[in-house]
Tab-separated table of C-alpha atoms in Angstrom:
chain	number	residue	atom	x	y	z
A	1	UNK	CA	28.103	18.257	-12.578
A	2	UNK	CA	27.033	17.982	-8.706
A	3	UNK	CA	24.239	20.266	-9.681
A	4	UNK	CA	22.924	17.654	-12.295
A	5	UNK	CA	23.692	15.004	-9.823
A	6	UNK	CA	21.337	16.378	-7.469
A	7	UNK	CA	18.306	17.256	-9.581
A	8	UNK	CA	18.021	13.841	-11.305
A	9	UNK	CA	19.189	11.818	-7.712
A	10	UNK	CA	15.252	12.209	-6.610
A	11	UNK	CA	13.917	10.968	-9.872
A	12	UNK	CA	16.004	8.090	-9.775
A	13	UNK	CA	14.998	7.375	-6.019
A	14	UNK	CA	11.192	7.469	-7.510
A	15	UNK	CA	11.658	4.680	-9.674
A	16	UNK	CA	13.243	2.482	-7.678
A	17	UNK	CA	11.022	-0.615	-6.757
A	18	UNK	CA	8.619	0.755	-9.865
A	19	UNK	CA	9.882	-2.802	-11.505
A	20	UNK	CA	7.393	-5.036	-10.092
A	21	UNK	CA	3.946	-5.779	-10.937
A	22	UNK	CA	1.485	-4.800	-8.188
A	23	UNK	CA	-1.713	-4.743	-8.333
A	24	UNK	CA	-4.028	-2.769	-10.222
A	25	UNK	CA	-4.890	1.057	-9.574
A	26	UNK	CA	-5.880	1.812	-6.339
A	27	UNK	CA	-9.751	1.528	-5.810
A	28	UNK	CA	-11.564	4.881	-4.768
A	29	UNK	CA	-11.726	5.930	-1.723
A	30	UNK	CA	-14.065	4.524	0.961
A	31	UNK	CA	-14.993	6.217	4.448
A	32	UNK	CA	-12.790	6.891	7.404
A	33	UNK	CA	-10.729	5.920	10.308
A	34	UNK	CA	-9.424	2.537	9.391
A	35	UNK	CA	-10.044	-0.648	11.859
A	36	UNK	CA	-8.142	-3.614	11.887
A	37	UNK	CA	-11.310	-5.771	13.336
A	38	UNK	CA	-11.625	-8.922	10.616
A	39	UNK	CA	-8.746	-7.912	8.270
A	40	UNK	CA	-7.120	-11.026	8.374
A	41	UNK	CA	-9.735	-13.157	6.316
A	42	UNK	CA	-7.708	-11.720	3.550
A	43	UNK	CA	-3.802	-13.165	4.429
A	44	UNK	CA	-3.574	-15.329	1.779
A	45	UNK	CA	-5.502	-13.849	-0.646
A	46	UNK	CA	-4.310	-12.671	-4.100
A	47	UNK	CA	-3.290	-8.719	-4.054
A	48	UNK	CA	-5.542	-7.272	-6.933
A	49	UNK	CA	-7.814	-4.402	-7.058
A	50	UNK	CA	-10.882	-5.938	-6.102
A	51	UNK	CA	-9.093	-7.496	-3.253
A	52	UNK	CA	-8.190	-3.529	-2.352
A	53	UNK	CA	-11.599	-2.639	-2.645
A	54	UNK	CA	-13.228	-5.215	-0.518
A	55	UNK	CA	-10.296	-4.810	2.397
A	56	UNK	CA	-11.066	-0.614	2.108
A	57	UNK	CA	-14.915	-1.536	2.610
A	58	UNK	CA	-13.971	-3.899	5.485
A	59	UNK	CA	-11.589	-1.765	7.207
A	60	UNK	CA	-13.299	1.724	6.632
A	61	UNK	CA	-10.353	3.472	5.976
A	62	UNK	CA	-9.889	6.498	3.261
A	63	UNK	CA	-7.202	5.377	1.627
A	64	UNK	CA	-4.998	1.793	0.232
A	65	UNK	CA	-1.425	1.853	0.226
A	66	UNK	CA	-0.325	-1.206	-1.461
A	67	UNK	CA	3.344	-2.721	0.132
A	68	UNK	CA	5.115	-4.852	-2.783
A	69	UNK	CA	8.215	-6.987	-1.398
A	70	UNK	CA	11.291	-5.472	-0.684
A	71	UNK	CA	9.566	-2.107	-0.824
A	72	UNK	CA	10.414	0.698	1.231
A	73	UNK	CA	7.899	2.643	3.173
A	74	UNK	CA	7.168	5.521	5.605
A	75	UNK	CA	6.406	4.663	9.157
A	76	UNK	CA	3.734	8.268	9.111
A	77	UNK	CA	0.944	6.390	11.071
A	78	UNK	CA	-2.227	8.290	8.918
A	79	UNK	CA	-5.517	6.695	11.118
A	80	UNK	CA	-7.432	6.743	7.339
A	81	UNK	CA	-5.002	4.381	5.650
A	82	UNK	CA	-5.005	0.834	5.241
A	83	UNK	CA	-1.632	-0.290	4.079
A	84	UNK	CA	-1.698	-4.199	2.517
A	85	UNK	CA	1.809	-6.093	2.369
A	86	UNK	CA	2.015	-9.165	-0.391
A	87	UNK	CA	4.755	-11.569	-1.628
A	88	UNK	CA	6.124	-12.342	-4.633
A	89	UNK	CA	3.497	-14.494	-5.642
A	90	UNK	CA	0.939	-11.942	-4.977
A	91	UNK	CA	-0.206	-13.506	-1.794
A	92	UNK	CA	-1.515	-10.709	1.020
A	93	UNK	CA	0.754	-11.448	3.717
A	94	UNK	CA	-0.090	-8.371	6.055
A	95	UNK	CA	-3.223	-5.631	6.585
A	96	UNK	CA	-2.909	-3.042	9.116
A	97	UNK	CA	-4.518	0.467	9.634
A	98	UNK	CA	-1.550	3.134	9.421
């Protein structure tokens, strides 16, 4: 029974915080290292994809990790990543490379 306990414990793990609504797919991937310069025009904003897609343009970074509220998250600092907090009313309340 431990056994069983232990094989389905990381599957569980994976779905917890997968009840929200977030925001659309992730856009495609952009360029490079990720700057911070001019990110926060967008606190405030609504969290969508476009949204995504127009902070990966403005930050340069490779990839969007999307933060929803209450949602636990590495600290691995990855220089290509842009990583975008929001609320619960969908409201961008962070942006920072990392």
């Amino acid at each position: 029974m431990r056994t069983a306990a232990l094989i389905f414990l990381p599957l569980l793990a994976a779905c917890a915080g997968a009840n929200g609504e977030g925001p659309a797919a992730t856009p495609p991937a952009v360029e490079g290292p990720c700057r911070n310069e001019g990110l926060d025009r967008f606190l405030g904003q609504t969290a969508s994809a476009a949204t995504g897609a127009e902070l990966l343009k403005a930050s340069g970074a490779r990839t969007l990790r999307w933060g929803a509220p209450g949602m636990a998250m590495t600290m691995d600092f990855r220089a290509d990543r842009l990583t975008v907090s929001y609320d619960g009313k969908m409201a961008i309340t962070s942006a920072r490379c990392g």
